[in-house]
Amino acid sequence: MAPDAAVRARRRLTNKLIAAHDAARLRPFFAPDVKLIVGDGELILGVAAVIQAFAAQFAEPDFITYVRETASVEADADAARAAEHGRWTGRWKDREMGGAYLAVWRKVTGQWVIESELYVTLT
């Protein structure tokens, strides 16, 4: 599968798992050393911390979901890394927020995983 299609498919799966509030099943989508900068600028390092952050969000009674919508995917010449650009939306019972994101994916043993993500909240 071409990098663009593979990354888009993986993103759709993460959106479904987030909507299902299934933090544990998100683990295979992240590199062990993932770096994540969330919308307020907080830095989260490592897959365990990322999964823990998702679990904490899912435990919030007002949290509904995060949706990331891919606008573009650009792969390197070796099809080993890709940059995904898009828009994200977070939904709670009483509010919604969103903005732009950039995710860096790398291919590891035939599967695309997230190496880093940067989310920017734009109100």
Short mmCIF file of C-alpha atoms in Angstrom, two decimals:
data_model
loop_
_atom_site.label_atom_id
_atom_site.label_comp_id
_atom_site.label_asym_id
_atom_site.label_seq_id
_atom_site.Cartn_x
_atom_site.Cartn_y
_atom_site.Cartn_z
CA MET A 1 0.00 0.00 0.00
CA ALA A 2 1.28 3.48 -0.85
CA PRO A 3 2.38 5.62 2.13
CA ASP A 4 -0.45 8.13 1.63
CA ALA A 5 -3.16 5.45 1.71
CA ALA A 6 -1.50 3.55 4.57
CA VAL A 7 -1.14 6.62 6.81
CA ARG A 8 -4.71 7.71 6.08
CA ALA A 9 -5.98 4.21 6.95
CA ARG A 10 -4.00 4.16 10.20
CA ARG A 11 -5.36 7.60 11.10
CA ARG A 12 -8.94 6.44 10.52
CA LEU A 13 -8.30 3.50 12.86
CA THR A 14 -6.93 5.75 15.61
CA ASN A 15 -10.00 7.97 15.29
CA LYS A 16 -12.24 4.91 15.77
CA LEU A 17 -10.30 3.75 18.83
CA ILE A 18 -10.45 7.22 20.36
CA ALA A 19 -14.21 7.39 19.73
CA ALA A 20 -14.48 3.99 21.46
CA HIS A 21 -12.34 5.28 24.38
CA ASP A 22 -9.99 2.30 23.97
CA ALA A 23 -6.61 3.65 25.10
CA ALA A 24 -4.84 0.29 25.29
CA ARG A 25 -5.51 -0.52 21.64
CA LEU A 26 -3.86 2.76 20.57
CA ARG A 27 -0.41 1.56 21.73
CA PRO A 28 0.62 -0.15 18.43
CA PHE A 29 0.08 3.11 16.55
CA PHE A 30 2.88 4.88 18.42
CA ALA A 31 6.65 4.39 18.37
CA PRO A 32 8.05 3.52 21.83
CA ASP A 33 9.89 6.87 21.91
CA VAL A 34 6.99 8.98 20.57
CA LYS A 35 7.03 12.71 21.25
CA LEU A 36 3.68 14.48 21.48
CA ILE A 37 3.05 18.19 21.93
CA VAL A 38 -0.60 18.71 22.80
CA GLY A 39 -2.70 21.75 21.94
CA ASP A 40 -1.75 23.71 25.06
CA GLY A 41 1.99 23.12 24.49
CA GLU A 42 2.51 20.31 27.02
CA LEU A 43 5.14 17.76 25.97
CA ILE A 44 4.37 14.06 26.47
CA LEU A 45 7.28 11.65 25.97
CA GLY A 46 7.04 7.91 25.34
CA VAL A 47 4.24 5.57 24.43
CA ALA A 48 3.33 4.71 28.05
CA ALA A 49 2.79 8.40 28.88
CA VAL A 50 0.75 8.96 25.70
CA ILE A 51 -1.51 5.98 26.47
CA GLN A 52 -1.86 7.17 30.07
CA ALA A 53 -2.88 10.64 28.82
CA PHE A 54 -5.53 9.13 26.54
CA ALA A 55 -6.85 6.96 29.38
CA ALA A 56 -7.12 10.04 31.61
CA GLN A 57 -9.07 11.92 28.91
CA PHE A 58 -11.37 8.95 28.37
CA ALA A 59 -12.13 8.87 32.12
CA GLU A 60 -13.41 12.47 32.02
CA PRO A 61 -17.23 12.22 32.09
CA ASP A 62 -17.69 15.13 29.64
CA PHE A 63 -15.11 13.97 27.06
CA ILE A 64 -16.57 12.64 23.80
CA THR A 65 -13.78 12.27 21.23
CA TYR A 66 -10.91 13.66 19.20
CA VAL A 67 -11.11 13.52 15.42
CA ARG A 68 -8.11 14.13 13.20
CA GLU A 69 -8.85 14.85 9.55
CA THR A 70 -5.93 14.30 7.21
CA ALA A 71 -5.44 17.04 4.63
CA SER A 72 -2.20 15.73 3.10
CA VAL A 73 0.49 13.08 3.48
CA GLU A 74 3.98 13.57 2.08
CA ALA A 75 6.41 10.64 2.09
CA ASP A 76 10.17 10.68 1.69
CA ALA A 77 11.88 9.11 -1.32
CA ASP A 78 12.44 5.81 0.52
CA ALA A 79 8.81 5.63 1.72
CA ALA A 80 10.17 5.14 5.25
CA ARG A 81 8.90 8.41 6.80
CA ALA A 82 5.88 10.56 6.11
CA ALA A 83 4.48 13.89 7.25
CA GLU A 84 0.72 14.06 7.77
CA HIS A 85 -0.91 17.50 7.94
CA GLY A 86 -4.47 18.11 8.98
CA ARG A 87 -7.10 19.57 11.27
CA TRP A 88 -8.12 18.20 14.65
CA THR A 89 -11.29 18.63 16.69
CA GLY A 90 -11.84 17.73 20.34
CA ARG A 91 -15.40 17.35 21.59
CA TRP A 92 -16.78 17.45 25.10
CA LYS A 93 -20.43 17.58 26.15
CA ASP A 94 -20.20 21.33 26.77
CA ARG A 95 -17.55 22.52 24.31
CA GLU A 96 -15.52 21.93 21.18
CA MET A 97 -11.99 23.00 20.28
CA GLY A 98 -9.61 22.31 17.47
CA GLY A 99 -6.82 23.47 15.26
CA ALA A 100 -4.01 22.20 13.08
CA TYR A 101 -1.66 19.24 13.49
CA LEU A 102 1.43 17.67 12.00
CA ALA A 103 2.24 14.00 12.57
CA VAL A 104 5.50 12.31 11.61
CA TRP A 105 5.08 8.64 10.75
CA ARG A 106 7.82 6.07 10.19
CA LYS A 107 7.60 2.59 8.80
CA VAL A 108 8.78 -0.02 11.30
CA THR A 109 8.78 -3.70 10.34
CA GLY A 110 6.22 -3.04 7.63
CA GLN A 111 3.81 -0.96 9.74
CA TRP A 112 3.42 2.81 9.99
CA VAL A 113 3.74 4.22 13.52
CA ILE A 114 3.63 7.76 14.86
CA GLU A 115 7.07 9.10 15.71
CA SER A 116 5.91 12.57 16.77
CA GLU A 117 2.86 14.78 16.73
CA LEU A 118 2.35 18.52 17.18
CA TYR A 119 -1.13 19.86 17.87
CA VAL A 120 -1.88 23.58 17.77
CA THR A 121 -5.12 24.82 19.33
CA LEU A 122 -6.60 27.59 17.20
CA THR A 123 -9.67 29.26 18.69
#
